[in-house]
Tab-separated table of C-alpha atoms and ligand atoms in Angstrom:
chain	number	residue	atom	x	y	z
M	1	MET	CA	23.035	119.094	-139.671
M	2	LYS	CA	20.666	116.370	-141.210
M	3	ILE	CA	21.179	112.808	-139.578
M	4	VAL	CA	19.804	109.907	-141.853
M	5	VAL	CA	19.291	107.174	-139.104
M	6	LEU	CA	18.518	103.231	-140.895
M	7	ASN	CA	17.116	101.424	-138.597
M	8	GLY	CA	18.412	97.492	-139.540
M	9	SER	CA	15.509	95.675	-136.657
M	10	PRO	CA	13.372	93.746	-138.368
M	11	LYS	CA	10.906	95.206	-135.374
M	12	GLY	CA	11.188	98.544	-136.763
M	13	LYS	CA	9.501	100.827	-134.250
M	14	LEU	CA	9.383	97.786	-131.966
M	15	SER	CA	13.318	97.601	-132.356
M	16	PHE	CA	15.394	97.720	-128.469
M	17	THR	CA	18.300	99.848	-130.451
M	18	ILE	CA	15.665	102.497	-131.492
M	19	GLN	CA	14.832	102.815	-128.293
M	20	TYR	CA	18.523	104.045	-127.013
M	21	MET	CA	18.344	106.585	-130.514
M	22	ASP	CA	15.114	107.915	-130.028
M	23	TYR	CA	16.598	108.673	-126.405
M	24	VAL	CA	20.021	110.059	-127.588
M	25	LYS	CA	18.364	112.212	-130.247
M	26	GLN	CA	16.605	114.120	-127.555
M	27	PHE	CA	19.341	116.472	-127.007
M	28	HIS	CA	19.924	117.886	-130.276
M	29	PRO	CA	16.219	119.363	-130.955
M	30	GLU	CA	18.826	121.979	-132.961
M	31	HIS	CA	19.078	118.205	-136.180
M	32	GLU	CA	16.933	117.370	-138.475
M	33	TRP	CA	16.690	113.337	-137.629
M	34	ILE	CA	14.952	110.770	-139.844
M	35	THR	CA	14.339	107.764	-138.918
M	36	ILE	CA	14.108	105.067	-141.994
M	37	ASN	CA	12.960	101.270	-141.305
M	38	VAL	CA	15.095	99.610	-143.842
M	39	ALA	CA	14.865	96.057	-142.371
M	40	LYS	CA	11.260	95.582	-141.821
M	41	LYS	CA	10.915	96.873	-144.953
M	42	ILE	CA	13.034	95.242	-147.297
M	43	LYS	CA	10.667	93.503	-149.125
M	44	LYS	CA	9.192	96.935	-150.002
M	45	LEU	CA	12.769	97.738	-151.126
M	46	GLU	CA	13.091	95.240	-153.177
M	47	LYS	CA	10.290	95.070	-155.505
M	48	LYS	CA	9.723	98.568	-155.885
M	49	ASP	CA	12.644	100.475	-156.953
M	50	THR	CA	10.832	104.009	-156.793
M	51	GLU	CA	11.202	103.376	-152.615
M	52	PHE	CA	14.627	102.272	-152.836
M	53	GLN	CA	15.936	105.536	-154.693
M	54	ALA	CA	13.615	107.390	-151.622
M	55	VAL	CA	16.363	106.187	-149.203
M	56	ILE	CA	18.865	106.767	-151.209
M	57	LYS	CA	17.990	109.994	-151.644
M	58	GLU	CA	17.696	111.672	-148.019
M	59	ILE	CA	21.452	109.686	-147.286
M	60	GLU	CA	22.262	111.977	-150.509
M	61	SER	CA	21.321	115.048	-149.241
M	62	ALA	CA	22.473	114.134	-145.201
M	63	ASP	CA	25.266	114.991	-143.339
M	64	GLY	CA	25.290	111.701	-141.312
M	65	VAL	CA	24.194	108.142	-141.451
M	66	LEU	CA	23.611	105.964	-138.511
M	67	TRP	CA	23.138	102.125	-138.822
M	68	SER	CA	21.530	101.038	-135.936
M	69	PHE	CA	20.572	97.344	-135.108
M	70	GLY	CA	20.348	94.401	-132.757
M	71	LEU	CA	22.902	91.583	-133.641
M	72	TYR	CA	21.497	88.594	-134.938
M	73	VAL	CA	23.843	85.417	-135.349
M	74	LEU	CA	27.022	86.970	-134.814
M	75	CYS	CA	26.282	90.361	-137.424
M	76	VAL	CA	23.102	92.296	-138.711
M	77	PRO	CA	19.759	90.739	-139.456
M	78	SER	CA	19.849	89.469	-142.909
M	79	GLN	CA	17.401	92.142	-143.797
M	80	TYR	CA	19.658	94.829	-143.242
M	81	MET	CA	22.698	92.964	-145.049
M	82	ARG	CA	19.853	92.699	-148.399
M	83	PHE	CA	19.714	96.143	-147.851
M	84	ILE	CA	23.268	96.421	-147.980
M	85	GLU	CA	23.176	94.491	-151.337
M	86	LEU	CA	20.849	96.178	-152.791
M	87	ILE	CA	23.226	99.005	-152.538
M	88	HIS	CA	25.776	97.716	-154.290
M	89	GLU	CA	22.995	95.642	-156.969
M	90	ARG	CA	21.986	99.343	-157.850
M	91	ASN	CA	24.930	100.915	-158.423
M	92	ALA	CA	23.670	103.604	-154.891
M	93	GLN	CA	27.236	103.823	-153.566
M	94	SER	CA	27.489	107.228	-154.593
M	95	ALA	CA	25.035	108.381	-152.417
M	96	PHE	CA	26.973	106.999	-149.633
M	97	GLU	CA	30.489	108.078	-150.217
M	98	GLY	CA	32.398	110.829	-148.262
M	99	LYS	CA	29.053	110.663	-145.781
M	100	TYR	CA	29.921	110.713	-141.919
M	101	THR	CA	29.080	107.708	-140.374
M	102	GLY	CA	29.003	105.628	-137.351
M	103	ILE	CA	27.252	102.445	-135.600
M	104	ILE	CA	24.978	101.895	-132.354
M	105	SER	CA	24.059	98.151	-131.515
M	106	SER	CA	22.173	96.524	-128.690
M	107	SER	CA	22.655	93.001	-127.946
M	108	ILE	CA	24.229	90.125	-125.556
M	109	HIS	CA	27.679	90.958	-126.231
M	110	TYR	CA	28.075	87.485	-127.919
M	111	TYR	CA	29.922	88.537	-130.925
M	112	ASP	CA	28.727	91.687	-131.110
M	113	HIS	CA	32.831	92.799	-132.458
M	114	THR	CA	32.375	90.601	-135.734
M	115	ALA	CA	28.985	92.447	-136.198
M	116	HIS	CA	30.523	95.548	-135.424
M	117	GLN	CA	34.351	95.077	-137.346
M	118	TYR	CA	31.808	93.794	-140.721
M	119	LEU	CA	28.924	96.378	-141.010
M	120	ARG	CA	32.175	99.209	-140.391
M	121	ALA	CA	34.114	97.583	-143.568
M	122	GLU	CA	31.249	97.671	-145.290
M	123	CYS	CA	31.151	101.752	-144.713
M	124	GLU	CA	34.878	102.037	-145.659
M	125	ASP	CA	33.962	99.962	-148.700
M	126	LEU	CA	31.824	102.543	-149.347
M	127	ASN	CA	34.070	104.856	-148.996
M	128	MET	CA	32.155	106.650	-145.697
M	129	GLN	CA	34.078	108.665	-142.811
M	130	PHE	CA	33.627	105.999	-140.157
M	131	ILE	CA	33.828	108.045	-136.559
M	132	ASP	CA	32.726	105.492	-133.439
M	133	GLY	CA	30.555	102.566	-133.289
M	134	LEU	CA	29.293	101.889	-129.474
M	135	SER	CA	27.447	98.107	-128.084
M	136	VAL	CA	25.033	98.580	-125.683
M	137	TYR	CA	23.684	95.984	-124.054
M	138	LEU	CA	20.112	95.263	-123.597
M	139	ASN	CA	18.905	97.219	-120.317
M	140	ASP	CA	21.889	99.169	-120.317
M	141	TYR	CA	19.461	101.890	-120.757
M	142	ARG	CA	19.041	101.951	-116.936
M	143	ILE	CA	22.338	102.895	-115.882
M	144	LYS	CA	23.268	106.584	-115.887
M	145	GLU	CA	26.768	105.754	-116.919
M	146	LEU	CA	25.361	104.649	-119.575
M	147	ARG	CA	23.124	106.802	-121.134
M	148	GLU	CA	25.856	108.829	-120.617
M	149	LEU	CA	28.736	107.714	-121.966
M	150	LEU	CA	25.677	107.251	-125.094
M	151	ARG	CA	25.288	111.238	-125.017
M	152	ILE	CA	29.381	111.549	-125.141
M	153	PHE	CA	29.486	109.080	-128.379
M	154	MET	CA	26.405	111.460	-130.082
M	155	ASP	CA	28.335	114.784	-128.983
M	156	ASN	CA	31.382	113.720	-131.049
M	157	PHE	CA	29.552	111.956	-133.520
M	158	LEU	CA	27.738	115.729	-134.603
M	159	SER	CA	30.714	117.744	-133.365
M	160	THR	CA	33.240	115.643	-135.888
M	161	ILE	CA	30.618	116.467	-138.329
M	162	ASP	CA	30.311	120.216	-137.392
M	163	ASN	CA	33.757	120.873	-137.647
M	164	GLN	CA	34.766	118.031	-140.601
M	165	LYS	CA	37.223	115.978	-138.520
M	166	ALA	CA	39.786	113.303	-140.922
M	167	THR	CA	39.032	110.266	-139.902
M	168	GLY	CA	40.670	106.843	-140.034
M	169	LYS	CA	40.279	103.519	-141.733
M	170	LEU	CA	41.002	100.318	-140.591
M	171	TYR	CA	40.265	98.072	-143.850
M	172	SER	CA	41.990	97.583	-146.849
M	173	PRO	CA	39.439	96.470	-149.693
M	174	LEU	CA	38.649	93.246	-151.218
M	175	ARG	CA	39.799	92.352	-154.330
M	176	PHE	CA	37.507	89.646	-156.455
M	177	SER	CA	39.445	88.106	-158.336
M	178	GLU	CA	38.850	87.034	-162.171
M	179	PHE	CA	40.818	83.795	-162.304
M	180	GLU	CA	38.397	80.961	-163.975
M	181	TYR	CA	38.769	77.319	-162.179
M	182	GLN	CA	39.301	74.948	-164.267
M	183	PRO	CA	39.104	71.644	-162.432
M	184	THR	CA	40.255	68.428	-164.128
M	185	VAL	CA	39.061	64.373	-163.738
M	186	LEU	CA	39.987	63.032	-160.164
M	187	ASP	CA	43.147	60.044	-160.720
M	188	GLN	CA	41.995	59.191	-156.973
M	189	PRO	CA	40.586	56.491	-155.100
M	190	LYS	CA	37.263	57.806	-154.124
M	191	ILE	CA	36.226	57.833	-150.889
M	192	ASP	CA	33.623	55.060	-149.388
M	193	THR	CA	32.087	56.401	-146.078
M	194	LYS	CA	28.797	55.299	-144.656
M	195	GLN	CA	29.132	59.378	-143.057
M	196	LYS	CA	25.795	60.913	-144.140
M	197	ILE	CA	27.274	64.127	-145.921
M	198	ILE	CA	24.793	67.272	-146.940
M	199	MET	CA	26.621	69.855	-149.124
M	200	ILE	CA	24.119	73.326	-149.066
M	201	THR	CA	23.882	76.302	-151.321
M	202	ASP	CA	22.523	79.541	-151.693
M	203	GLU	CA	23.606	79.334	-155.439
M	204	TYR	CA	24.604	76.770	-158.394
M	205	ASN	CA	25.246	77.517	-162.011
M	206	PRO	CA	27.805	74.205	-163.217
M	207	GLN	CA	30.077	77.403	-165.271
M	208	SER	CA	31.168	79.334	-162.116
M	209	ASN	CA	34.367	78.742	-159.606
M	210	LEU	CA	31.682	78.070	-156.954
M	211	GLY	CA	29.813	75.206	-158.752
M	212	LYS	CA	32.833	74.039	-160.282
M	213	MET	CA	33.872	73.385	-156.550
M	214	ILE	CA	30.769	72.036	-155.653
M	215	ASP	CA	30.899	69.528	-158.589
M	216	GLN	CA	34.840	68.854	-157.992
M	217	PHE	CA	34.043	68.137	-154.722
M	218	LYS	CA	31.069	65.313	-155.188
M	219	GLN	CA	33.424	63.308	-157.499
M	220	ASN	CA	35.470	62.796	-154.565
M	221	PHE	CA	32.724	60.223	-153.052
M	222	SER	CA	31.532	56.956	-155.074
M	223	ASN	CA	28.256	57.536	-153.592
M	224	GLU	CA	25.856	60.311	-154.412
M	225	ILE	CA	26.040	63.634	-151.877
M	226	ASP	CA	22.750	65.077	-150.243
M	227	PHE	CA	23.014	68.481	-152.152
M	228	LEU	CA	20.353	71.376	-150.734
M	229	ASN	CA	20.289	74.776	-152.814
M	230	ILE	CA	18.462	77.250	-150.347
M	231	GLN	CA	16.714	78.609	-153.061
M	232	ASP	CA	15.168	75.812	-153.603
M	233	ILE	CA	12.535	75.237	-150.409
M	234	GLU	CA	10.331	78.003	-149.481
M	235	ILE	CA	11.681	80.662	-146.689
M	236	LYS	CA	8.767	82.511	-146.185
M	237	GLY	CA	11.049	85.848	-145.037
M	238	GLY	CA	14.317	86.935	-142.342
M	239	CYS	CA	14.012	85.994	-138.963
M	240	GLN	CA	11.613	88.373	-137.098
M	241	GLY	CA	12.709	88.481	-134.126
M	242	CYS	CA	9.511	87.420	-132.085
M	243	MET	CA	11.314	85.241	-130.018
M	244	ARG	CA	8.158	83.327	-130.054
M	245	CYS	CA	10.543	79.817	-130.468
M	246	GLY	CA	11.928	80.552	-126.569
M	247	TYR	CA	10.067	78.332	-125.542
M	248	ASP	CA	10.005	75.246	-127.633
M	249	TYR	CA	11.748	75.981	-130.697
M	250	ASN	CA	8.397	76.391	-132.679
M	251	CYS	CA	8.867	79.257	-135.184
M	252	PHE	CA	6.553	81.206	-135.820
M	253	TYR	CA	6.561	80.893	-139.546
M	254	ASP	CA	4.806	78.163	-141.348
M	255	ASP	CA	7.137	77.445	-144.685
M	256	GLU	CA	9.649	74.675	-145.557
M	257	TYR	CA	12.770	75.747	-143.256
M	258	LYS	CA	12.096	74.499	-140.291
M	259	ASP	CA	11.587	70.578	-141.837
M	260	VAL	CA	14.371	71.110	-144.177
M	261	TYR	CA	16.548	72.217	-141.372
M	262	ASN	CA	15.483	69.237	-139.350
M	263	ASN	CA	15.078	66.506	-141.543
M	264	ARG	CA	17.886	67.391	-143.710
M	265	VAL	CA	20.379	69.670	-142.298
M	266	ILE	CA	19.742	68.194	-138.190
M	267	THR	CA	20.539	64.459	-139.949
M	268	SER	CA	23.750	64.540	-141.299
M	269	ASP	CA	26.516	64.174	-140.024
M	270	ILE	CA	29.065	66.316	-142.723
M	271	ILE	CA	27.553	69.503	-143.522
M	272	ILE	CA	29.173	71.665	-146.320
M	273	PHE	CA	28.718	74.992	-147.005
M	274	ALA	CA	29.240	76.497	-150.570
M	275	GLY	CA	28.279	80.091	-151.069
M	276	ASN	CA	30.008	83.228	-152.785
M	277	MET	CA	31.771	86.498	-150.716
M	278	LYS	CA	29.172	88.921	-151.542
M	279	ASN	CA	30.990	92.394	-149.762
M	280	ARG	CA	32.108	91.307	-146.692
M	281	TYR	CA	29.577	88.137	-145.899
M	282	LEU	CA	28.381	85.335	-148.016
M	283	SER	CA	25.029	86.159	-149.703
M	284	ALA	CA	22.429	87.796	-147.082
M	285	LYS	CA	20.281	84.553	-148.332
M	286	TRP	CA	22.620	82.874	-146.384
M	287	LYS	CA	22.409	85.165	-143.782
M	288	GLN	CA	18.745	84.334	-143.735
M	289	PHE	CA	19.638	80.575	-143.815
M	290	TYR	CA	21.512	81.310	-140.770
M	291	ASP	CA	19.128	83.610	-138.576
M	292	ARG	CA	15.912	81.169	-139.438
M	293	ALA	CA	18.201	78.174	-137.922
M	294	PHE	CA	18.190	80.386	-134.412
M	295	PHE	CA	14.085	78.826	-133.695
M	296	TRP	CA	16.261	76.567	-132.292
M	297	ASN	CA	17.811	79.498	-130.129
M	298	HIS	CA	20.907	78.843	-128.122
M	299	THR	CA	20.773	75.560	-128.859
M	300	PRO	CA	23.445	74.193	-130.571
M	301	SER	CA	21.325	71.925	-132.784
M	302	LEU	CA	24.337	70.728	-134.980
M	303	VAL	CA	26.651	69.085	-131.658
M	304	GLY	CA	29.279	67.006	-132.430
M	305	LYS	CA	28.879	67.114	-136.680
M	306	GLN	CA	31.919	68.280	-138.866
M	307	ILE	CA	30.870	71.751	-140.996
M	308	GLY	CA	33.068	73.187	-143.307
M	309	TYR	CA	32.566	75.993	-146.169
M	310	LEU	CA	33.519	76.325	-149.994
M	311	ILE	CA	33.118	79.865	-150.464
M	312	SER	CA	34.138	81.537	-153.777
M	313	GLY	CA	36.050	85.285	-153.162
M	314	PRO	CA	38.783	86.234	-151.294
M	315	PRO	CA	38.223	85.407	-147.654
M	316	THR	CA	41.956	86.127	-145.955
M	317	PRO	CA	41.875	89.626	-145.936
M	318	ASN	CA	38.193	89.860	-144.390
M	319	HIS	CA	39.207	87.507	-140.971
M	320	ASN	CA	36.138	88.940	-139.575
M	321	LEU	CA	34.476	86.736	-141.921
M	322	ILE	CA	36.408	84.128	-141.680
M	323	GLN	CA	35.869	84.075	-137.238
M	324	ILE	CA	32.399	84.330	-137.633
M	325	LEU	CA	32.329	81.422	-139.524
M	326	GLU	CA	34.333	79.445	-137.210
M	327	ALA	CA	32.654	80.650	-134.256
M	328	SER	CA	29.588	79.754	-135.727
M	329	ALA	CA	30.904	76.345	-136.247
M	330	THR	CA	31.639	75.655	-132.957
M	331	THR	CA	30.541	78.026	-130.046
M	332	ARG	CA	27.292	78.330	-131.207
M	333	GLN	CA	27.132	74.458	-132.494
M	334	ASP	CA	29.818	72.569	-130.506
M	335	ALA	CA	30.154	71.267	-133.683
M	336	ASN	CA	34.086	70.577	-135.452
M	337	PHE	CA	35.225	73.825	-137.862
M	338	THR	CA	36.904	71.871	-140.305
M	339	GLY	CA	37.942	74.668	-142.616
M	340	ILE	CA	37.373	76.966	-145.717
M	341	ILE	CA	38.665	76.027	-149.417
M	342	THR	CA	38.793	79.271	-151.078
M	343	ASP	CA	39.229	79.778	-154.796
M	344	GLU	CA	41.563	82.752	-153.972
M	345	ILE	CA	44.013	80.224	-154.126
M	346	GLY	CA	44.176	81.031	-157.993
M	347	ASN	CA	45.350	77.652	-159.046
M	348	SER	CA	43.212	75.006	-160.282
M	349	GLU	CA	44.966	72.441	-159.926
M	350	LEU	CA	46.264	72.822	-156.372
M	351	LEU	CA	42.295	73.189	-155.637
M	352	ASP	CA	41.583	70.518	-157.044
M	353	ARG	CA	44.161	68.492	-154.603
M	354	GLN	CA	42.489	70.588	-151.695
M	355	LEU	CA	39.203	69.466	-152.393
M	356	HIS	CA	40.326	65.877	-152.585
M	357	SER	CA	42.052	66.426	-149.449
M	358	PHE	CA	39.447	68.733	-147.675
M	359	ALA	CA	36.812	65.616	-149.039
M	360	ASN	CA	38.906	62.820	-146.759
M	361	GLN	CA	39.750	64.932	-143.942
M	362	VAL	CA	36.211	65.318	-142.996
M	363	VAL	CA	35.244	62.308	-143.263
M	364	TYR	CA	38.348	61.319	-141.008
M	365	PHE	CA	37.187	63.649	-138.754
M	366	SER	CA	33.418	62.368	-138.866
M	367	GLU	CA	34.424	58.716	-138.275
M	368	LYS	CA	36.577	59.275	-135.819
M	369	GLU	CA	34.160	61.388	-134.440
M	370	TYR	CA	36.586	64.599	-133.215
M	371	VAL	CA	35.925	67.782	-132.130
M	372	ARG	CA	38.491	69.977	-131.440
M	373	PRO	CA	38.360	71.699	-127.692
M	374	GLN	CA	37.203	75.207	-127.742
M	375	ASN	CA	39.010	77.934	-128.279
M	376	PHE	CA	38.959	81.495	-126.837
M	377	LEU	CA	35.906	81.724	-129.098
M	378	GLY	CA	34.093	78.696	-128.279
M	379	VAL	CA	34.884	79.486	-124.486
M	380	GLY	CA	34.009	82.890	-124.209
M	381	GLY	CA	30.697	82.551	-126.121
M	382	HIS	CA	29.543	79.494	-124.407
M	383	LYS	CA	30.063	81.586	-120.662
M	384	VAL	CA	28.336	84.484	-121.912
M	385	PHE	CA	25.195	82.038	-123.002
M	386	ARG	CA	25.624	80.136	-119.726
M	387	ASP	CA	25.099	83.205	-117.645
M	388	GLU	CA	23.340	85.249	-119.580
M	389	ILE	CA	20.504	81.755	-119.934
M	390	TRP	CA	20.875	81.124	-116.233
M	391	GLY	CA	20.083	84.700	-115.676
M	392	PRO	CA	18.395	87.552	-117.459
M	393	ILE	CA	17.152	85.999	-120.214
M	394	ARG	CA	15.651	82.806	-118.904
M	395	MET	CA	12.032	83.851	-118.540
M	396	ILE	CA	11.821	83.839	-122.678
M	397	TRP	CA	14.220	81.509	-123.575
M	398	GLN	CA	13.004	78.306	-121.535
M	399	ALA	CA	13.767	75.577	-124.075
M	400	ASP	CA	17.316	76.458	-123.950
M	401	HIS	CA	17.308	76.778	-120.012
M	402	ARG	CA	16.053	73.028	-119.927
M	403	TYR	CA	18.855	71.785	-122.309
M	404	PHE	CA	21.985	73.852	-120.633
M	405	LYS	CA	20.280	72.345	-117.278
M	406	LYS	CA	19.846	68.634	-118.739
M	407	HIS	CA	23.699	69.150	-120.415
M	408	GLY	CA	25.212	70.017	-117.785
M	409	LYS	CA	26.278	73.680	-119.890
M	410	TYR	CA	25.811	75.468	-116.461
M	411	ASP	CA	29.469	74.351	-115.260
M	412	PHE	CA	29.738	77.588	-112.867
M	413	PRO	CA	32.966	77.863	-111.297
M	414	GLN	CA	31.476	78.391	-107.773
M	415	LYS	CA	30.634	74.310	-108.664
M	416	ARG	CA	33.787	73.042	-108.179
M	417	TYR	CA	34.349	72.517	-104.451
M	418	PHE	CA	37.681	70.686	-104.558
M	419	ILE	CA	39.082	73.556	-106.123
M	420	ARG	CA	37.227	76.167	-103.835
M	421	VAL	CA	38.450	74.208	-101.041
M	422	GLY	CA	41.655	73.898	-102.514
M	423	ASN	CA	41.756	77.694	-102.806
M	424	PHE	CA	40.808	78.830	-99.575
M	425	PHE	CA	43.510	76.276	-97.778
M	426	MET	CA	46.261	77.962	-100.633
M	427	LEU	CA	44.988	81.252	-99.733
M	428	LEU	CA	45.748	80.787	-95.951
M	429	LEU	CA	48.800	78.648	-96.252
M	430	CYS	CA	50.652	81.825	-98.554
M	431	LYS	CA	49.880	84.275	-95.592
M	432	ILE	CA	53.032	82.289	-93.892
M	433	PRO	CA	56.141	84.023	-95.766
M	434	PHE	CA	58.167	80.379	-95.973
M	435	PHE	CA	55.326	78.165	-97.940
M	436	ARG	CA	54.334	81.207	-99.569
M	437	LYS	CA	57.930	81.739	-101.472
M	438	LYS	CA	58.705	77.671	-101.478
M	439	PHE	CA	55.231	77.885	-103.808
M	440	TYR	CA	56.240	80.189	-105.966
M	441	ASN	CA	59.615	79.193	-105.916
M	442	ASN	CA	58.310	75.756	-107.171
M	443	LEU	CA	55.542	76.904	-109.277
M	444	LYS	CA	57.726	76.913	-112.194
M	445	SER	CA	58.842	73.148	-112.406
M	446	LEU	CA	56.169	71.168	-110.231
M	447	PRO	CA	52.879	71.470	-112.705
M	448	ALA	CA	54.690	70.557	-115.534
M	449	LYS	CA	56.513	67.409	-113.886
M	450	ARG	CA	53.798	65.814	-112.452
M	451	MET	CA	52.000	66.354	-115.455
M	452	LYS	CA	54.860	64.591	-117.095
M	453	SER	CA	54.325	61.396	-114.493
M	454	SER	CA	50.764	61.136	-115.359
M	455	LEU	CA	51.136	61.120	-118.757
M	456	ASP	CA	53.994	59.094	-119.186
M	457	LYS	CA	51.942	56.453	-117.283
M	458	ALA	CA	49.028	56.948	-119.701
M	459	ALA	CA	51.109	57.138	-122.581
M	460	LEU	CA	52.409	53.736	-120.991
M	461	LYS	CA	49.313	52.001	-121.047
M	462	GLU	CA	47.693	53.451	-124.044
M	463	ILE	CA	51.427	52.504	-126.021
M	464	GLU	CA	50.368	48.472	-124.541
M	465	ALA	CA	46.575	48.991	-125.156
M	466	ALA	CA	47.787	49.872	-129.172
M	467	LYS	CA	49.953	47.020	-129.204
M	468	THR	CA	46.953	44.758	-128.499
M	469	THR	CA	44.528	46.246	-131.212
L	1	LIG	C1	17.334	86.283	-133.928
L	1	LIG	C2	18.101	86.304	-132.767
L	1	LIG	C3	19.548	86.257	-132.663
L	1	LIG	C4	20.366	87.057	-131.852
L	1	LIG	N1	21.616	86.577	-131.871
L	1	LIG	C5	22.428	87.590	-131.346
L	1	LIG	C6	24.070	87.279	-130.906
L	1	LIG	O1	24.712	86.666	-132.028
L	1	LIG	N2	24.612	88.229	-130.028
L	1	LIG	C7	23.987	88.753	-129.265
L	1	LIG	O2	24.386	89.508	-128.521
L	1	LIG	N3	22.531	89.127	-129.342
L	1	LIG	C8	21.645	87.906	-130.314
L	1	LIG	N4	20.886	88.281	-129.861
L	1	LIG	C9	19.548	88.862	-129.076
L	1	LIG	C10	19.830	90.874	-129.623
L	1	LIG	O3	20.670	91.118	-130.713
L	1	LIG	C11	19.016	91.417	-128.972
L	1	LIG	O4	17.562	91.103	-128.468
L	1	LIG	C12	18.886	93.254	-129.438
L	1	LIG	O5	18.177	93.989	-128.281
L	1	LIG	C13	17.701	93.681	-130.451
L	1	LIG	O6	17.509	94.436	-131.064
L	1	LIG	P1	16.101	94.795	-131.551
L	1	LIG	O7	15.173	94.910	-130.751
L	1	LIG	O8	16.981	96.616	-132.308
L	1	LIG	O9	16.266	94.276	-133.098
L	1	LIG	C14	19.662	87.847	-131.339
L	1	LIG	C15	18.652	87.715	-130.974
L	1	LIG	C16	17.400	87.642	-131.895
L	1	LIG	C17	15.793	87.757	-132.015
């Protein structure tokens, strides 16, 4: 059989993930293995159609396709996403149709599930037959059991193809509607605010739904808001994964990106990203913008900001994208996710009203410095970063380490001495049957009673304070 490995790491042969792939394929010399560094040579594939067609030819003659990538910013690297965009732009979908496929990624397991869901859904959209996905940790190659898992993964992958077994589907196809947004002139008071707002887009066409949504949103304000089209700034390429920024946030690229990010994006209070959905994400250009912001490493650079999205396309059947966008604002940035407004509703009057409410709400939240407490996306994400930066990856991400130390992000539970002492005594006391019975009998009512009494006290004080202001 012929298996094509599509290497999605911009590092090409130096990719961590491809080492796993190279290891496991040695157990199957009976098959033909072709690895193509599609992310590394993405500019060539874009410019020279013959190069792109050569890749497609290999796919056409393959029995199976393996997607291999290192995770970048909650999804695949922008160069890989661009390759997927090219498949659609150049109508090469048929080469993938019916092919068996699987995924291997490496990462620190921070939002590896969203990257896998994205790619699996892309495969299903291409009518490929998805077999399995494996997400490995950076150093898992040292673990014998993991290497064994890798071999089982591959044995299963190959035998599924060999026996032409049936595979399942998890994602419904997306439907992009033909709805044409017709905004009306607002009959509402304009918002007058001192908060600094920036609208960032990757595509501005005043005739498109996205362009009209951008204009309508801007109309809500009495003053001009900053407007940035990322196509207008010099971005020499996608993140190369060199990690030089790890020491002091300095990116090896010498282009306009860093200045624009630091002087226009970070200095704003409210950041609204506007984009068209392309396949299962926004555009690869957007992904490039997000990946390049990684020069800030794992340090949140938009702390306390309001971050919202205007999207043309159908995000609601693509919940994975919603999760990526929410997590990008909350767990990545310690910012407030103010939501997504989309033309998917297919009703111009309602969209006008939603944009108006959205504009008012982001300003209100910003003026009040409202940042919702983190949910699982943020709490879980923080713990992964905290443990990794404190531990195995600290030597690379030294700037992160300094930030985490200074900002109390090393909040390990073992530092909570009061709880540790409490646990020690309670564990001892619970060995006494009488105490244990009483403790567990009261467990349902006591915490709520205590909570109510202290909340009542706080409420009284706050009501009094509110009366005097
Ligand atoms: C720009 C950049 C972004 C990253 N984003 C993530 C991430 O969101 N989640 C994660 O678990 N690891 C992330 N990582 C870690 C990489 O996934 C990890 O180093 C991986 O092994 C790289 O694989 P590769 O060498 O095959 O490209 C990121 C690394 C870089 C350089």
